[in-house]
Amino acid sequence: MIYYPPHIETFSGSYIVEFDSSLDNHAHAIHTTPGVSVHRRFTRAFNGAVVHARSGINPEHLAGLPGIKRMWPNRRHTLKLRQSKQNYTTPFLHEMTGVARAWRELGINGTGVKLCAVDTGVDWTHPELGNCWGTDGCAWQLGKDCIGDVYGNTDPPEIVPNDTPMDCGGHGTHVSGIMAARGPSVFGVAPGATMGMYRVYSCDTPEGGASTSDDVIMDGMESAHADNCDVINMSIGAMGWSEDPLAAFAAKLVEAGSLIIASAGNDGSHGIHTISSPSDGHGVLSVGSVDNWNVTQMGAVFSLPDGDRSVQISNAASNHVRFLFNKTVPLVLPDDDTGNYYGCESADSDYDGKVVVANNGGCDYTTIAQNVQDQGGVGLIIVNDQEGTFEYGVGEDITIPCISVSNTDGKAIISGLEQGDGTVMATTSTFAAIDSGFDGGRMSNFSAYGPSPELDLVPHLVAPGGNIWSTVLTSDDVYRSSSGTSLSSPYVSGCMALLRQHFTNYTNPQLHQALISAATPLVDTNGLFVNPYRTGAGLVNVYKALQSRTLIDPPYISINQTRMDGKKRTYSQIIKLTNMDANNAANVSLSHSPASSMTLYQNNTYAPLLLTDSLVPIWPPDSNSVTWDTLPQAFLPNSEQRVEAGQTIEFNVTVTAPYGLPESERWYFGGFFNFSVTFDDETQSTHFVCPYAGFNGEYTQIEMLGPKSQGYPSFSDSNGRPIDNVSELTIDPSDDLPTFNYTLDVPSIYSYIALIDRDNKTAGYLPGSDRTRLSRTRPAMNETNSIRVNNTVELDDKTIILGDGEYSLRLALLRPFGNRDDDNDYVYWNSDYFSFGK
C-alpha cells in the first residue's frame, strides 16, 4: 500500500489497484470482501481497477488480498492556469524550432497523424480549431468526455459526461491551438493532423480550479490508447515519482505501443528534484520550457496628429471587460486641476463616448474608472509609470474596459493628444510586434528541474512554453497568452506528429531518439552548456530531426551511480550510432562538451538566492572560475569512425565527475557527447548530441534531511509555535497534541516514524507515518512533512495506547536505491526524550 503525505488530497475509501493478472482471476476475493466494490476497470495495458471501500475498512487488509500487486489512494487533482504577465502571439518561434522550415521545404504538417490530448476538453467551435466535431473533413474525429461539468461540485463526485468533450476552462483549448490551430491568428505546430481530445477535468469548483482524480485521468489515457492515437499529449502532473499511479499507468501504455509526451512541471522556482509525474514515467517524453523570442502582443491602433501608432495593450482589468472597438473611438485626456492627467477628480468633463487616457499614480484605479464611467466614457487607458504593461483591479461596479499601456507608448499618445484630436481602434486581430530581448530562448523560471527521484535524466527536451499565445474559449477572450510546461509539451507533441508523418517505419523509441539527438543545447552566460537536468538535450529542432539519417542509442545517459577509480568517480557507457541511409556511408567524429554543475547549497545551507530569487547556484559562477578539475571530463578511445550504409557502430565513453568540486556541496554535473556526421553524398557535417548527467558523490549516502539551519526537524504546539526544549515536553493525549515537522532535501521512497522507549525498543509506530515516495520539500514555501504526536500507535498489526512514560521519536528515511528490509539503508533522526502524562 502506498501512502501520500497530508498535503496530497485523496478521495476517502477510493483506491487505484493493479493486479498481477486479470481482475477476473481475483474477482472472488474482491467481491466477497464486505464493503468493497469495483467501480472502474482498466484492461488494455494496465491490469487494474478503481476499488471503493466503505469507512472503517483497513486499506492494508485490502492491499493484502490475493493478486494485488500495487495499490494507491485515488488522488484529487485541481488545475489552475498560470497566466502570463502580458499577451503574446508567436510568429517567430516556429522559425527557431524548425517547424516553419518543415512546412516550407518539406511540406510536412502532420497530415494523417492522430494527435490527441488528455486535458480539460476543447472548444471545438473556435474558428481557428475548425468549428466542427466529428463531421466529414473536420479535424476533430477522436475523443470523449470522461467526466462532465459537475464533478468536484458534488459529494461524492458525480460523472455526467457530455456528448462531446467541450471545454469550460480553456486550458485544453489553449493546448489544442498550440498543437494544431489552423490560423490566421494562431498557427499550431501540426495543423494538418487529425485531432482527438479526452476531457478529464470538470468545470471550475467553488474552491477554484477545475477538478479531477487519478482514475478519471487514467480513463482518458486508456481511451486515447484504445483509439490508436499516434501521439498523446499530457499537460498534467505534480511533483512525484515514476511509480506514482499516473506515471506507472503511462509506462504501461508506452509498453503497449502508445507515444506519450508530458509536461515537466512548473515547480522550477524551487530548484533541483522538482520534476512532475507522469513526465518521469518510464518511456514518457518529458518536456521543459523556454521563454518566447520575438513575439506579438494584443494591441490597439492609435490615430494621432503626428501619425498612426500600433501599441501593445495589457489584459483587461479585474472586471474582465475586453478592450474591443471595431470602429474608431475618440480619445480624451482627463480634465483636472493638477495638469498631471490623473483623472482623479469628478469634474463635469466631456467624456461621453470617448476613451480616457490617464497617467498612473494619482489615486486608485476604481476612482479613476468610476469618474470616467459616470461622465459617459466608454474606456480607460492607464499610462504605466515604467516600461511594460500591467493588469490592475477595479471595483465590481465598473463595466467599461480598463487597460494599460507602457510608459513610452503612453507618453507618445499624450503628446499627440496635446497637439490635437485622436482615436483608437482595437479588434481581436489587432496585434503589435515586440522583441522579448534577453529572455527569448532562455529557460523559463518556472520550468521544473530534474533529476527524477531515481536520478533519471529528465526533462528530455525543452520547447517554447513561456508567454505563448493561443486559442481559448470563444465565450472568453478567444485568444490569450499563458505560460507553463503545459504549453511546451503540446509543442513537442506537434513536432512528434510531424516526425510520425515522415518516418512511417520508425518505432516510437526511434522517434524519441531522432527528436532528442537533433536538439540544440542551451548556453549559459559563461559560455558553457546549461546542465541537462535543466534542459535535457536542449531546444527542439524538428527540421533537423526530419532530415536526420542517424539514430543514437541511448538518446541520453542517466548516471544513477558512479564508481571510484582511485580518487575519481567515473562512469562508462557504450553509445550506438545507426546509419539509417541504405545507400550512403558516413564519417563520424565524437567529441565532448562539459555543462555547468548545479546545487541547492552554499556554506552548508540553502543558497540565499534560491530562497529569495529562485536562483539555483551553478558552477562555474563566472568564466574566470573555470579549472579543468571542476568540470566533468570524458575519455573517448574510439572517437573517429566510419559507419557503412544501414550499419551500426559503437563508441566507448567514460565520464569522470568533477573531482575538483567538494562532494559535501552536493553538485549535480552533466555534459554532452557531440556527434559530427558527414555522409558521402554531402560536404557539410550535421551535428547531434547525447546528453548525460549525474550526482557528484555517493548518492546512496546523501544527507536526506534539509539543513539544520532551517530549523527542522522540530516540534510545534497546536498553534504552530515551535517547542524549543523537547526534553521538558509532557504530552497530555486528552489535550491539544503537538506536531512533529521535518523537511526533505532529496526525495525518499519510504519513511516511518516510531516511538522508542527508554530501553531503546520500538514501542509503536505513529499511524499514517509510513509514507512512500515522498517528494523533496520546497524551502521557499516553508513546506514541511508533519504529523501529530500521540500515544496511540500501531505495532504488529494492532492499535495500542502507550502508558505514561518517556519516549523518543525516531524518524527513518530509506536512502536512495536502498532495501526497505535492511536497517542499514536508512537515515535515522532521534529526538530528545519527552513524556506522555498529565
PDB file of C-alpha atoms in Angstrom, residues 535-680:
ATOM      1  CA  THR A 535      17.271  21.383 -20.347  1.00  0.00           C
ATOM      2  CA  GLY A 536      17.563  17.774 -21.392  1.00  0.00           C
ATOM      3  CA  ALA A 537      19.198  17.658 -24.828  1.00  0.00           C
ATOM      4  CA  GLY A 538      18.149  21.269 -25.435  1.00  0.00           C
ATOM      5  CA  LEU A 539      15.720  23.169 -27.641  1.00  0.00           C
ATOM      6  CA  VAL A 540      13.688  21.040 -30.036  1.00  0.00           C
ATOM      7  CA  ASN A 541      14.687  21.305 -33.710  1.00  0.00           C
ATOM      8  CA  VAL A 542      12.151  19.326 -35.702  1.00  0.00           C
ATOM      9  CA  TYR A 543      13.518  20.193 -39.150  1.00  0.00           C
ATOM     10  CA  LYS A 544      16.918  18.799 -38.217  1.00  0.00           C
ATOM     11  CA  ALA A 545      15.244  15.667 -36.823  1.00  0.00           C
ATOM     12  CA  LEU A 546      13.248  15.210 -40.029  1.00  0.00           C
ATOM     13  CA  GLN A 547      16.410  15.473 -42.117  1.00  0.00           C
ATOM     14  CA  SER A 548      18.401  13.150 -39.889  1.00  0.00           C
ATOM     15  CA  ARG A 549      19.710   9.858 -41.246  1.00  0.00           C
ATOM     16  CA  THR A 550      21.233   8.639 -37.980  1.00  0.00           C
ATOM     17  CA  LEU A 551      19.870   7.330 -34.691  1.00  0.00           C
ATOM     18  CA  ILE A 552      21.726   7.462 -31.373  1.00  0.00           C
ATOM     19  CA  ASP A 553      21.035   4.879 -28.676  1.00  0.00           C
ATOM     20  CA  PRO A 554      20.679   5.637 -25.848  1.00  0.00           C
ATOM     21  CA  PRO A 555      19.464   9.160 -26.662  1.00  0.00           C
ATOM     22  CA  TYR A 556      20.528  10.320 -23.168  1.00  0.00           C
ATOM     23  CA  ILE A 557      22.555   8.857 -20.298  1.00  0.00           C
ATOM     24  CA  SER A 558      21.350   8.811 -16.682  1.00  0.00           C
ATOM     25  CA  ILE A 559      24.338   8.305 -14.396  1.00  0.00           C
ATOM     26  CA  ASN A 560      22.487   6.778 -11.469  1.00  0.00           C
ATOM     27  CA  GLN A 561      25.702   5.790  -9.714  1.00  0.00           C
ATOM     28  CA  THR A 562      29.435   6.317 -10.322  1.00  0.00           C
ATOM     29  CA  ARG A 563      32.295   4.019  -9.330  1.00  0.00           C
ATOM     30  CA  MET A 564      35.527   5.045  -7.636  1.00  0.00           C
ATOM     31  CA  ASP A 565      38.635   4.924  -9.835  1.00  0.00           C
ATOM     32  CA  GLY A 566      41.394   5.878  -7.436  1.00  0.00           C
ATOM     33  CA  LYS A 567      40.261   9.238  -6.089  1.00  0.00           C
ATOM     34  CA  LYS A 568      37.983   9.975  -9.033  1.00  0.00           C
ATOM     35  CA  ARG A 569      34.419   8.953  -9.782  1.00  0.00           C
ATOM     36  CA  THR A 570      33.846   7.517 -13.240  1.00  0.00           C
ATOM     37  CA  TYR A 571      31.045   6.051 -15.328  1.00  0.00           C
ATOM     38  CA  SER A 572      31.379   4.064 -18.556  1.00  0.00           C
ATOM     39  CA  GLN A 573      28.825   3.543 -21.303  1.00  0.00           C
ATOM     40  CA  ILE A 574      28.560   2.276 -24.872  1.00  0.00           C
ATOM     41  CA  ILE A 575      26.716   4.581 -27.276  1.00  0.00           C
ATOM     42  CA  LYS A 576      25.463   3.120 -30.563  1.00  0.00           C
ATOM     43  CA  LEU A 577      25.029   5.160 -33.738  1.00  0.00           C
ATOM     44  CA  THR A 578      22.978   3.644 -36.551  1.00  0.00           C
ATOM     45  CA  ASN A 579      23.145   4.794 -40.168  1.00  0.00           C
ATOM     46  CA  MET A 580      19.529   4.706 -41.422  1.00  0.00           C
ATOM     47  CA  ASP A 581      20.586   5.530 -45.007  1.00  0.00           C
ATOM     48  CA  ALA A 582      20.549   2.329 -47.070  1.00  0.00           C
ATOM     49  CA  ASN A 583      22.839   3.762 -49.770  1.00  0.00           C
ATOM     50  CA  ASN A 584      25.425   6.096 -48.256  1.00  0.00           C
ATOM     51  CA  ALA A 585      28.162   5.621 -45.670  1.00  0.00           C
ATOM     52  CA  ALA A 586      29.293   8.397 -43.335  1.00  0.00           C
ATOM     53  CA  ASN A 587      32.285   9.514 -41.300  1.00  0.00           C
ATOM     54  CA  VAL A 588      31.516  10.133 -37.635  1.00  0.00           C
ATOM     55  CA  SER A 589      33.534  12.167 -35.150  1.00  0.00           C
ATOM     56  CA  LEU A 590      32.751  12.163 -31.415  1.00  0.00           C
ATOM     57  CA  SER A 591      33.658  14.974 -29.006  1.00  0.00           C
ATOM     58  CA  HIS A 592      32.664  16.084 -25.520  1.00  0.00           C
ATOM     59  CA  SER A 593      31.357  19.350 -24.060  1.00  0.00           C
ATOM     60  CA  PRO A 594      31.006  19.837 -20.292  1.00  0.00           C
ATOM     61  CA  ALA A 595      27.953  21.595 -18.913  1.00  0.00           C
ATOM     62  CA  SER A 596      27.641  23.694 -15.788  1.00  0.00           C
ATOM     63  CA  SER A 597      27.049  21.953 -12.466  1.00  0.00           C
ATOM     64  CA  MET A 598      24.164  22.783 -10.108  1.00  0.00           C
ATOM     65  CA  THR A 599      23.488  22.634  -6.369  1.00  0.00           C
ATOM     66  CA  LEU A 600      20.999  23.925  -3.810  1.00  0.00           C
ATOM     67  CA  TYR A 601      23.680  24.721  -1.270  1.00  0.00           C
ATOM     68  CA  GLN A 602      26.033  27.457  -0.213  1.00  0.00           C
ATOM     69  CA  ASN A 603      28.048  27.289   3.033  1.00  0.00           C
ATOM     70  CA  ASN A 604      26.261  24.123   4.198  1.00  0.00           C
ATOM     71  CA  THR A 605      22.794  25.612   3.924  1.00  0.00           C
ATOM     72  CA  TYR A 606      20.374  26.581   1.202  1.00  0.00           C
ATOM     73  CA  ALA A 607      21.763  29.241  -1.088  1.00  0.00           C
ATOM     74  CA  PRO A 608      20.155  32.595  -0.154  1.00  0.00           C
ATOM     75  CA  LEU A 609      19.303  33.389  -3.776  1.00  0.00           C
ATOM     76  CA  LEU A 610      17.394  30.109  -4.032  1.00  0.00           C
ATOM     77  CA  LEU A 611      15.098  31.209  -1.216  1.00  0.00           C
ATOM     78  CA  THR A 612      14.714  34.838  -2.250  1.00  0.00           C
ATOM     79  CA  ASP A 613      15.043  34.894  -6.049  1.00  0.00           C
ATOM     80  CA  SER A 614      14.572  31.233  -7.107  1.00  0.00           C
ATOM     81  CA  LEU A 615      18.119  31.150  -8.494  1.00  0.00           C
ATOM     82  CA  VAL A 616      19.936  27.811  -8.423  1.00  0.00           C
ATOM     83  CA  PRO A 617      23.711  28.171  -7.862  1.00  0.00           C
ATOM     84  CA  ILE A 618      25.812  26.915 -10.774  1.00  0.00           C
ATOM     85  CA  TRP A 619      29.493  26.164 -11.303  1.00  0.00           C
ATOM     86  CA  PRO A 620      31.403  27.885 -12.646  1.00  0.00           C
ATOM     87  CA  PRO A 621      29.781  31.119 -11.413  1.00  0.00           C
ATOM     88  CA  ASP A 622      31.780  33.091 -13.980  1.00  0.00           C
ATOM     89  CA  SER A 623      34.239  32.439 -16.787  1.00  0.00           C
ATOM     90  CA  ASN A 624      37.224  33.303 -14.549  1.00  0.00           C
ATOM     91  CA  SER A 625      36.487  30.397 -12.186  1.00  0.00           C
ATOM     92  CA  VAL A 626      36.887  27.623 -14.742  1.00  0.00           C
ATOM     93  CA  THR A 627      39.503  24.996 -13.922  1.00  0.00           C
ATOM     94  CA  TRP A 628      39.802  21.596 -15.528  1.00  0.00           C
ATOM     95  CA  ASP A 629      39.177  19.598 -12.356  1.00  0.00           C
ATOM     96  CA  THR A 630      35.894  21.406 -11.583  1.00  0.00           C
ATOM     97  CA  LEU A 631      34.337  20.302 -14.861  1.00  0.00           C
ATOM     98  CA  PRO A 632      33.291  16.800 -15.908  1.00  0.00           C
ATOM     99  CA  GLN A 633      35.763  15.127 -18.276  1.00  0.00           C
ATOM    100  CA  ALA A 634      35.403  12.356 -20.832  1.00  0.00           C
ATOM    101  CA  PHE A 635      37.685   9.663 -22.238  1.00  0.00           C
ATOM    102  CA  LEU A 636      36.810   8.734 -25.844  1.00  0.00           C
ATOM    103  CA  PRO A 637      39.118   5.954 -27.077  1.00  0.00           C
ATOM    104  CA  ASN A 638      37.456   5.412 -30.473  1.00  0.00           C
ATOM    105  CA  SER A 639      36.168   8.884 -31.339  1.00  0.00           C
ATOM    106  CA  GLU A 640      36.755   8.712 -35.128  1.00  0.00           C
ATOM    107  CA  GLN A 641      34.848   6.009 -37.020  1.00  0.00           C
ATOM    108  CA  ARG A 642      33.160   5.244 -40.315  1.00  0.00           C
ATOM    109  CA  VAL A 643      29.661   3.782 -40.467  1.00  0.00           C
ATOM    110  CA  GLU A 644      28.580   1.921 -43.579  1.00  0.00           C
ATOM    111  CA  ALA A 645      25.108   2.230 -45.097  1.00  0.00           C
ATOM    112  CA  GLY A 646      22.486   0.599 -42.908  1.00  0.00           C
ATOM    113  CA  GLN A 647      25.050  -0.391 -40.234  1.00  0.00           C
ATOM    114  CA  THR A 648      25.613   0.387 -36.543  1.00  0.00           C
ATOM    115  CA  ILE A 649      28.853   1.402 -34.820  1.00  0.00           C
ATOM    116  CA  GLU A 650      29.690   1.619 -31.120  1.00  0.00           C
ATOM    117  CA  PHE A 651      31.525   4.311 -29.160  1.00  0.00           C
ATOM    118  CA  ASN A 652      33.044   3.655 -25.743  1.00  0.00           C
ATOM    119  CA  VAL A 653      32.787   6.662 -23.433  1.00  0.00           C
ATOM    120  CA  THR A 654      33.954   7.162 -19.855  1.00  0.00           C
ATOM    121  CA  VAL A 655      32.860  10.192 -17.843  1.00  0.00           C
ATOM    122  CA  THR A 656      34.877  11.483 -14.887  1.00  0.00           C
ATOM    123  CA  ALA A 657      32.900  13.517 -12.362  1.00  0.00           C
ATOM    124  CA  PRO A 658      34.258  16.976 -11.451  1.00  0.00           C
ATOM    125  CA  TYR A 659      36.586  15.890  -8.632  1.00  0.00           C
ATOM    126  CA  GLY A 660      37.636  19.485  -8.011  1.00  0.00           C
ATOM    127  CA  LEU A 661      34.188  20.268  -6.582  1.00  0.00           C
ATOM    128  CA  PRO A 662      33.764  19.223  -2.916  1.00  0.00           C
ATOM    129  CA  GLU A 663      31.317  16.342  -2.626  1.00  0.00           C
ATOM    130  CA  SER A 664      29.932  17.903   0.552  1.00  0.00           C
ATOM    131  CA  GLU A 665      28.455  20.689  -1.594  1.00  0.00           C
ATOM    132  CA  ARG A 666      26.187  18.221  -3.435  1.00  0.00           C
ATOM    133  CA  TRP A 667      26.823  19.167  -7.048  1.00  0.00           C
ATOM    134  CA  TYR A 668      24.850  17.707  -9.948  1.00  0.00           C
ATOM    135  CA  PHE A 669      27.053  17.612 -13.057  1.00  0.00           C
ATOM    136  CA  GLY A 670      26.446  16.929 -16.739  1.00  0.00           C
ATOM    137  CA  GLY A 671      27.525  17.442 -20.298  1.00  0.00           C
ATOM    138  CA  PHE A 672      27.052  16.443 -23.918  1.00  0.00           C
ATOM    139  CA  PHE A 673      28.578  13.950 -26.301  1.00  0.00           C
ATOM    140  CA  ASN A 674      28.666  15.587 -29.723  1.00  0.00           C
ATOM    141  CA  PHE A 675      28.428  13.550 -32.914  1.00  0.00           C
ATOM    142  CA  SER A 676      29.575  15.177 -36.150  1.00  0.00           C
ATOM    143  CA  VAL A 677      28.272  13.142 -39.095  1.00  0.00           C
ATOM    144  CA  THR A 678      29.366  13.671 -42.707  1.00  0.00           C
ATOM    145  CA  PHE A 679      27.695  11.477 -45.335  1.00  0.00           C
ATOM    146  CA  ASP A 680      29.477  10.583 -48.571  1.00  0.00           C
TER     147      ASP A 680
END
